[in-house]
CSV table of C-alpha atoms and ligand atoms in Angstrom, one decimal:
chain,number,residue,atom,x,y,z
A,1,MET,CA,180.3,105.0,107.7
A,2,LYS,CA,177.7,104.6,110.4
A,3,ARG,CA,178.4,101.5,112.4
A,4,ARG,CA,176.1,99.7,114.7
A,5,LEU,CA,177.9,98.1,117.6
A,6,MET,CA,178.1,94.4,116.9
A,7,THR,CA,177.4,92.2,119.9
A,8,GLY,CA,179.5,89.2,120.5
A,9,PHE,CA,176.5,87.1,119.7
A,10,MET,CA,175.8,88.8,116.5
A,11,ALA,CA,179.4,88.3,115.3
A,12,ALA,CA,179.1,84.6,116.1
A,13,ALA,CA,175.7,84.3,114.4
A,14,LEU,CA,176.9,86.0,111.3
A,15,ALA,CA,180.2,84.1,111.2
A,16,GLY,CA,178.1,80.9,111.5
A,17,THR,CA,176.4,81.5,108.2
A,18,VAL,CA,179.1,83.1,106.1
A,19,LEU,CA,178.5,81.8,102.6
A,20,ALA,CA,180.7,80.2,100.0
A,21,GLY,CA,178.5,82.1,97.6
A,22,CYS,CA,180.6,85.0,96.3
A,23,GLY,CA,183.5,82.7,95.8
A,24,GLY,CA,181.6,80.5,93.4
A,25,THR,CA,182.5,79.4,89.9
A,26,LYS,CA,184.0,82.1,87.8
A,27,SER,CA,182.6,82.6,84.4
A,28,ALA,CA,185.2,83.2,81.7
A,29,GLU,CA,183.2,85.9,79.8
A,30,THR,CA,182.7,88.0,82.9
A,31,ASP,CA,186.3,87.9,84.0
A,32,ALA,CA,187.1,91.4,83.0
A,33,VAL,CA,184.4,93.0,85.0
A,34,THR,CA,183.4,90.8,87.9
A,35,GLU,CA,184.9,88.6,90.5
A,36,ALA,CA,182.1,86.2,91.2
A,37,VAL,CA,179.5,84.1,89.5
A,38,LYS,CA,177.9,81.5,91.6
A,39,THR,CA,175.8,78.4,91.8
A,40,GLU,CA,172.4,79.6,93.0
A,41,GLY,CA,171.0,76.5,94.6
A,42,ALA,CA,173.9,75.9,96.9
A,43,LYS,CA,174.0,79.6,97.8
A,44,THR,CA,170.3,79.7,98.6
A,45,ALA,CA,170.6,76.7,100.8
A,46,GLU,CA,173.5,78.2,102.7
A,47,ALA,CA,172.1,81.6,103.0
A,48,THR,CA,168.9,80.5,104.5
A,49,GLU,CA,170.5,78.2,106.9
A,50,LYS,CA,169.2,78.9,110.3
A,51,THR,CA,170.9,78.7,113.6
A,52,GLU,CA,169.3,78.6,117.1
A,53,GLU,CA,171.9,81.1,118.2
A,54,LYS,CA,170.5,83.9,116.1
A,55,THR,CA,167.1,84.2,117.7
A,56,ALA,CA,168.5,84.1,121.2
A,57,ASP,CA,170.0,87.6,121.2
A,58,GLY,CA,167.4,89.8,119.5
A,59,ALA,CA,169.9,92.3,118.3
A,60,MET,CA,168.8,92.5,114.7
A,61,ILE,CA,170.4,94.2,111.8
A,62,THR,CA,167.8,96.5,110.2
A,63,VAL,CA,167.6,96.6,106.4
A,64,GLY,CA,165.2,98.6,104.2
A,65,PHE,CA,164.5,97.1,100.8
A,66,ALA,CA,163.0,99.3,98.1
A,67,GLN,CA,161.7,96.8,95.6
A,68,VAL,CA,160.6,97.8,92.0
A,69,GLY,CA,157.0,96.5,92.4
A,70,HIS,CA,155.1,93.3,91.6
A,71,GLU,CA,154.9,93.5,87.8
A,72,SER,CA,156.1,90.0,86.8
A,73,ASP,CA,156.8,86.5,87.8
A,74,TRP,CA,160.5,87.4,87.9
A,75,ARG,CA,159.7,90.1,90.4
A,76,THR,CA,157.8,87.8,92.7
A,77,ALA,CA,160.7,85.4,92.6
A,78,SER,CA,163.1,88.3,93.5
A,79,THR,CA,160.9,89.4,96.4
A,80,ASN,CA,160.6,85.9,97.7
A,81,SER,CA,164.4,85.4,97.5
A,82,VAL,CA,165.2,88.6,99.4
A,83,GLN,CA,162.6,88.0,102.0
A,84,ALA,CA,163.7,84.4,102.6
A,85,ALA,CA,167.4,85.4,103.0
A,86,LEU,CA,167.0,88.7,104.9
A,87,SER,CA,164.9,87.0,107.6
A,88,ARG,CA,164.7,87.3,111.3
A,89,GLU,CA,166.2,83.8,111.5
A,90,ASN,CA,169.2,85.2,109.8
A,91,GLY,CA,169.4,88.1,112.2
A,92,ILE,CA,167.8,90.7,110.0
A,93,ASP,CA,164.8,92.9,110.6
A,94,LEU,CA,163.6,93.6,107.0
A,95,GLN,CA,161.4,96.5,106.0
A,96,PHE,CA,160.0,95.8,102.6
A,97,VAL,CA,158.5,98.5,100.4
A,98,ASP,CA,156.8,97.6,97.1
A,99,CYS,CA,157.3,100.8,95.0
A,100,ASP,CA,154.8,99.8,92.4
A,101,ASN,CA,157.0,100.8,89.5
A,102,ASP,CA,156.9,104.5,90.6
A,103,SER,CA,160.3,106.1,90.6
A,104,ALA,CA,159.3,109.0,92.9
A,105,ALA,CA,157.8,106.5,95.4
A,106,GLN,CA,161.1,104.6,95.3
A,107,LEU,CA,163.2,107.7,96.1
A,108,GLU,CA,160.8,108.5,98.9
A,109,ALA,CA,161.1,105.0,100.3
A,110,VAL,CA,164.9,105.3,100.3
A,111,ARG,CA,164.7,108.7,102.0
A,112,ASN,CA,162.4,107.2,104.7
A,113,PHE,CA,164.9,104.4,105.3
A,114,ILE,CA,167.6,107.1,105.7
A,115,GLN,CA,165.5,109.0,108.2
A,116,GLN,CA,164.8,105.9,110.2
A,117,GLY,CA,168.5,105.2,110.4
A,118,VAL,CA,168.4,101.6,109.1
A,119,ASP,CA,171.7,99.8,109.1
A,120,TYR,CA,171.6,98.9,105.3
A,121,ILE,CA,169.5,99.9,102.3
A,122,VAL,CA,168.9,97.5,99.5
A,123,ILE,CA,167.6,99.0,96.2
A,124,ASP,CA,166.4,97.4,93.0
A,125,PRO,CA,166.3,100.6,91.0
A,126,ILE,CA,163.2,101.0,88.7
A,127,ILE,CA,165.2,103.3,86.4
A,128,SER,CA,168.9,103.7,86.1
A,129,THR,CA,169.3,107.4,86.6
A,130,GLY,CA,168.2,110.1,89.1
A,131,TRP,CA,170.1,108.5,92.0
A,132,ASP,CA,173.1,110.6,92.9
A,133,ILE,CA,171.4,113.0,95.3
A,134,VAL,CA,169.6,110.4,97.4
A,135,LEU,CA,172.7,108.0,97.4
A,136,THR,CA,174.8,111.0,98.6
A,137,GLU,CA,172.3,111.4,101.4
A,138,ALA,CA,172.6,107.8,102.4
A,139,ASP,CA,176.4,108.0,102.2
A,140,ASP,CA,176.4,111.1,104.4
A,141,ALA,CA,174.2,109.3,106.9
A,142,GLY,CA,176.7,106.4,106.9
A,143,ILE,CA,174.2,103.9,105.6
A,144,PRO,CA,175.7,101.4,103.1
A,145,VAL,CA,173.5,100.9,100.0
A,146,ILE,CA,173.4,97.5,98.2
A,147,VAL,CA,172.0,97.5,94.7
A,148,ILE,CA,170.5,94.4,93.2
A,149,ASP,CA,169.2,93.4,89.8
A,150,ARG,CA,169.0,96.6,87.7
A,151,THR,CA,171.9,99.0,87.8
A,152,ILE,CA,172.3,102.6,88.9
A,153,ASP,CA,174.2,104.4,86.2
A,154,ASP,CA,174.6,108.0,87.4
A,155,SER,CA,176.1,107.4,90.8
A,156,ASP,CA,178.7,105.1,92.3
A,157,LYS,CA,177.7,105.8,95.9
A,158,TYR,CA,176.7,102.2,96.7
A,159,VAL,CA,178.9,99.5,98.2
A,160,SER,CA,178.0,96.6,96.0
A,161,TRP,CA,175.7,95.6,93.1
A,162,VAL,CA,174.7,92.1,92.1
A,163,GLY,CA,172.6,91.3,89.0
A,164,SER,CA,172.6,90.4,85.4
A,165,GLU,CA,174.6,91.5,82.3
A,166,PHE,CA,171.5,92.7,80.4
A,167,THR,CA,173.4,93.7,77.3
A,168,ASN,CA,174.7,90.1,77.0
A,169,GLU,CA,171.2,88.8,77.2
A,170,GLY,CA,170.2,91.0,74.2
A,171,LEU,CA,173.4,90.1,72.3
A,172,ALA,CA,172.7,86.4,73.0
A,173,ALA,CA,169.1,86.7,71.7
A,174,GLY,CA,170.5,88.4,68.5
A,175,ALA,CA,173.2,85.7,68.0
A,176,TRP,CA,170.6,83.0,68.5
A,177,LEU,CA,168.1,84.5,66.1
A,178,GLU,CA,170.9,84.9,63.5
A,179,ALA,CA,171.9,81.3,63.8
A,180,TYR,CA,168.2,80.0,64.0
A,181,ALA,CA,167.2,82.0,60.9
A,182,GLU,CA,170.1,80.7,58.9
A,183,LYS,CA,169.6,77.1,60.0
A,184,ASN,CA,165.9,77.3,59.0
A,185,GLY,CA,166.4,79.2,55.8
A,186,VAL,CA,164.6,82.3,56.9
A,187,SER,CA,166.2,85.0,54.8
A,188,GLU,CA,164.1,88.0,55.7
A,189,LEU,CA,163.4,89.0,59.3
A,190,ASN,CA,160.5,91.4,60.1
A,191,ILE,CA,160.6,92.1,63.7
A,192,LEU,CA,158.2,93.5,66.3
A,193,GLU,CA,159.7,94.4,69.6
A,194,ILE,CA,158.0,94.8,73.0
A,195,THR,CA,160.4,96.4,75.4
A,196,GLY,CA,160.4,96.6,79.2
A,197,THR,CA,160.1,99.6,81.4
A,198,THR,CA,161.6,102.5,79.6
A,199,GLY,CA,164.8,103.7,81.2
A,200,SER,CA,165.3,100.6,83.3
A,201,SER,CA,168.8,99.1,82.9
A,202,ALA,CA,167.1,95.8,81.9
A,203,GLU,CA,165.3,97.5,79.0
A,204,ILE,CA,168.4,99.5,78.0
A,205,GLY,CA,170.7,96.5,78.0
A,206,ARG,CA,168.5,94.1,76.2
A,207,THR,CA,167.5,96.6,73.6
A,208,SER,CA,171.1,97.7,72.9
A,209,GLY,CA,172.4,94.2,72.7
A,210,PHE,CA,169.7,92.9,70.4
A,211,HIS,CA,169.8,96.0,68.2
A,212,LYS,CA,173.5,95.4,67.5
A,213,TYR,CA,172.3,92.3,65.6
A,214,ILE,CA,169.5,94.2,63.8
A,215,GLU,CA,172.1,96.6,62.5
A,216,LYS,CA,174.7,94.0,61.7
A,217,ASN,CA,172.2,91.9,59.7
A,218,GLY,CA,170.0,94.7,58.2
A,219,TRP,CA,167.0,93.1,59.8
A,220,ASN,CA,163.7,95.0,59.5
A,221,LEU,CA,162.5,96.4,62.8
A,222,LEU,CA,158.9,97.2,62.1
A,223,ASP,CA,158.1,98.6,65.5
A,224,SER,CA,159.2,98.9,69.1
A,225,GLN,CA,156.9,99.8,71.9
A,226,THR,CA,157.0,99.3,75.7
A,227,GLY,CA,154.9,96.7,77.4
A,228,ASP,CA,156.3,97.9,80.8
A,229,PHE,CA,157.3,94.3,81.7
A,230,THR,CA,153.7,93.3,82.3
A,231,GLN,CA,151.3,90.8,80.8
A,232,GLU,CA,148.7,93.4,80.2
A,233,GLY,CA,151.2,95.7,78.5
A,234,GLY,CA,152.5,92.9,76.3
A,235,GLN,CA,149.0,91.9,75.3
A,236,SER,CA,147.8,95.4,74.5
A,237,VAL,CA,150.9,96.2,72.4
A,238,MET,CA,150.6,92.9,70.6
A,239,GLU,CA,146.9,93.4,69.9
A,240,SER,CA,147.7,96.7,68.2
A,241,TYR,CA,150.7,95.1,66.3
A,242,CYS,CA,148.4,92.3,65.0
A,243,LYS,CA,146.1,94.9,63.5
A,244,SER,CA,148.8,97.3,62.1
A,245,TYR,CA,151.2,94.6,60.8
A,246,GLU,CA,148.9,91.8,59.9
A,247,GLY,CA,150.8,89.2,57.8
A,248,LYS,CA,153.9,91.3,57.8
A,249,PHE,CA,156.0,90.1,60.7
A,250,ASN,CA,157.8,86.9,61.5
A,251,VAL,CA,159.6,87.7,64.7
A,252,VAL,CA,158.3,89.0,68.0
A,253,ILE,CA,160.7,89.7,70.8
A,254,CYS,CA,159.4,90.4,74.3
A,255,GLN,CA,161.7,91.7,76.9
A,256,ASN,CA,160.2,89.5,79.6
A,257,ASP,CA,158.1,86.4,80.0
A,258,ASN,CA,155.0,88.2,81.2
A,259,GLU,CA,155.0,90.4,78.1
A,260,ALA,CA,155.3,87.2,76.1
A,261,PHE,CA,152.3,85.7,77.8
A,262,GLY,CA,150.3,88.7,76.8
A,263,ALA,CA,151.7,88.5,73.2
A,264,ILE,CA,150.8,84.8,73.1
A,265,ASP,CA,147.2,85.6,74.1
A,266,ALA,CA,146.9,88.4,71.5
A,267,MET,CA,148.4,86.4,68.7
A,268,THR,CA,146.2,83.4,69.5
A,269,ALA,CA,143.1,85.6,69.4
A,270,ALA,CA,144.3,87.1,66.1
A,271,GLY,CA,144.9,83.6,64.6
A,272,VAL,CA,148.7,84.1,64.2
A,273,LYS,CA,150.7,80.9,64.4
A,274,PHE,CA,153.8,81.4,66.5
A,275,GLY,CA,156.5,79.3,68.1
A,276,VAL,CA,157.9,76.0,66.9
A,277,GLY,CA,156.4,75.2,63.4
A,278,GLY,CA,154.6,78.5,63.3
A,279,ASP,CA,155.0,81.6,61.1
A,280,VAL,CA,156.3,83.8,63.9
A,281,ILE,CA,159.5,83.2,66.0
A,282,LEU,CA,158.8,84.3,69.6
A,283,ILE,CA,161.7,85.3,71.8
A,284,SER,CA,161.6,86.1,75.5
A,285,PHE,CA,163.7,86.9,78.5
A,286,ASP,CA,163.6,85.8,82.2
A,287,ALA,CA,163.0,82.0,82.0
A,288,CYS,CA,160.6,81.8,84.9
A,289,THR,CA,158.7,78.6,85.5
A,290,ALA,CA,155.7,79.7,83.4
A,291,GLY,CA,158.0,81.0,80.6
A,292,LEU,CA,159.9,77.7,80.4
A,293,THR,CA,156.6,75.9,80.4
A,294,ASP,CA,155.7,77.8,77.3
A,295,VAL,CA,159.2,76.9,75.8
A,296,LEU,CA,158.5,73.3,76.5
A,297,ALA,CA,155.2,73.5,74.8
A,298,GLY,CA,156.9,75.1,71.8
A,299,LYS,CA,155.0,78.4,72.2
A,300,ILE,CA,158.2,80.4,72.9
A,301,ASN,CA,161.2,79.5,70.7
A,302,ALA,CA,164.0,80.8,73.0
A,303,ASP,CA,164.1,82.3,76.5
A,304,PHE,CA,167.2,84.1,77.8
A,305,GLN,CA,167.5,83.6,81.5
A,306,CYS,CA,167.8,86.4,84.0
A,307,ASN,CA,168.3,85.2,87.5
A,308,PRO,CA,166.2,86.8,90.2
A,309,LEU,CA,167.6,84.9,93.2
A,310,GLN,CA,169.7,87.7,94.7
A,311,GLY,CA,168.6,87.4,98.3
A,312,PRO,CA,171.5,85.1,99.3
A,313,ASP,CA,173.9,87.6,97.7
A,314,CYS,CA,172.4,90.5,99.8
A,315,LEU,CA,172.8,88.4,102.9
A,316,ASN,CA,176.4,87.5,102.0
A,317,ILE,CA,177.3,91.1,101.3
A,318,ILE,CA,175.8,92.3,104.6
A,319,LYS,CA,177.7,89.6,106.5
A,320,LYS,CA,180.9,90.6,104.9
A,321,LEU,CA,180.4,94.3,105.7
A,322,GLU,CA,179.5,93.4,109.2
A,323,ALA,CA,182.7,91.4,109.5
A,324,GLY,CA,184.7,94.4,108.1
A,325,GLU,CA,185.5,92.5,104.9
A,326,LYS,CA,185.9,93.9,101.4
A,327,VAL,CA,182.9,93.3,99.1
A,328,GLU,CA,182.9,93.2,95.3
A,329,LYS,CA,181.6,96.3,93.6
A,330,LYS,CA,179.9,94.3,90.9
A,331,THR,CA,178.9,90.7,90.8
A,332,PHE,CA,177.2,89.1,87.8
A,333,MET,CA,174.8,86.1,88.0
A,334,ALA,CA,175.4,83.1,85.8
A,335,GLU,CA,172.6,82.6,83.2
A,336,PRO,CA,171.8,79.9,80.7
A,337,TRP,CA,170.0,80.4,77.4
A,338,TYR,CA,167.0,78.1,76.9
A,339,VAL,CA,165.5,76.9,73.6
A,340,ALA,CA,162.5,74.8,72.5
A,341,GLU,CA,164.3,72.7,69.8
A,342,GLU,CA,167.4,70.7,69.6
A,343,GLY,CA,169.6,71.3,66.6
A,344,LEU,CA,171.5,74.4,67.5
A,345,SER,CA,173.7,73.5,70.5
A,346,GLU,CA,175.6,76.8,71.0
A,347,ILE,CA,175.9,80.4,70.0
A,348,SER,CA,179.0,82.5,69.6
A,349,TYR,CA,179.1,86.2,70.0
A,350,THR,CA,181.2,89.1,71.2
A,351,ASN,CA,180.0,90.0,74.7
A,352,ASN,CA,179.6,93.4,76.3
A,353,ALA,CA,183.1,93.2,77.7
A,354,GLY,CA,184.4,92.8,74.1
A,355,LYS,CA,185.3,89.1,74.6
A,356,ALA,CA,184.4,86.4,72.0
A,357,VAL,CA,182.4,83.7,73.8
A,358,THR,CA,180.7,80.5,72.8
A,359,GLU,CA,177.8,79.5,75.1
A,360,PRO,CA,175.5,76.4,75.2
A,361,LEU,CA,171.8,76.5,74.2
A,362,VAL,CA,169.9,74.4,76.7
A,363,PRO,CA,166.8,72.5,75.3
A,364,VAL,CA,164.0,72.7,77.8
A,365,ASP,CA,162.6,69.5,79.3
A,366,GLN,CA,160.4,68.9,82.3
A,367,ALA,CA,163.3,68.7,84.6
A,368,VAL,CA,164.4,72.2,83.5
A,369,VAL,CA,160.9,73.6,84.2
A,370,ASP,CA,160.8,71.9,87.5
A,371,ALA,CA,164.1,73.5,88.6
A,372,ALA,CA,163.0,77.0,87.6
A,373,TYR,CA,161.7,79.8,89.8
B,401,GYE,O1,163.2,90.9,83.3
B,401,GYE,C1,161.2,91.6,84.4
B,401,GYE,C2,161.0,92.4,85.7
B,401,GYE,O2,164.7,93.9,86.3
B,401,GYE,C3,165.6,92.0,85.2
B,401,GYE,O3,162.1,93.2,85.7
B,401,GYE,C4,164.4,92.6,85.9
B,401,GYE,C5,163.2,92.7,85.0
B,401,GYE,C6,162.7,91.3,84.5
B,401,GYE,O4,159.8,93.0,85.8
B,401,GYE,O5,160.4,90.5,84.4
């Protein structure tokens, strides 16, 4: 592994901000696969803690970050989190590349980082495959790769990944819909699905988790098309659904909040009543501020959180590597499930690790919206 010489100052600066983060609260359901689930607020505060010392030396750690793009509110929060944590004040010279949802551009960005000889590469992989060659190149060059958010599924040549268990998000959505339909006496579910970017691990996991419940219950999946995780995508898919399936659907599941915003606009324009008290149950993922605002307003019935605040984790991993410490190969974020109505207080399901879990459903109030990202 390529090592930069760490100056005495740098070691002191890094030691000064070592985080409690990766030693946070352990979540029972992720025990089998991960070692750390943490409290984000505390971590963020610690990770962005600044010391005078760090700016005195000028010996910066260079990090290249190949971000997916700027397709959603979630993505903006992710970018802000990484940029805030991997800052000059924290001893890091960050090169940020927005790959605009283009996989080829993302591979190229990583290759450029390798050529420049950065100290670390951070990747949020647009799609989950096609990585082994370039990660081997990084490995050969001795540059540690940290993966955040979406997973890389065809290579293990990265030192650490931190993100969400997307399959559990989909399973939780299915378990919630099953319980909600039963409670409200909805016997037949006719579902329209708007998926995320095809081939991204977020799309793959949410789809496979939710589809387990479609199969288990014999629900009717009328159609499934990608909205590419964008508002425009969600809107145009929903506009066409409203024409093709007029009066025939009672569930719309969007794989992120921005797609849900587009679906809301399309259903509103088509005169479809959705949300609390409506004819169509609307489900979303992410739980960004604007998404939770729509949950509070009763437009979205349930929103399954995906936490984008991975900047502090990146910083923590880099610090551990700099200190020659071991890092976890996989770290899952803790994520609550939000609902618009009281009545159902929890869901039970078998998670992706094969473990039976019971998790709370959190009714959204203004305080929840205010605390969101
Ligand atoms: O759900 C979506 C974003 O990878 C989990 O990407 C992330 C997804 C998120 O565009 O809003």
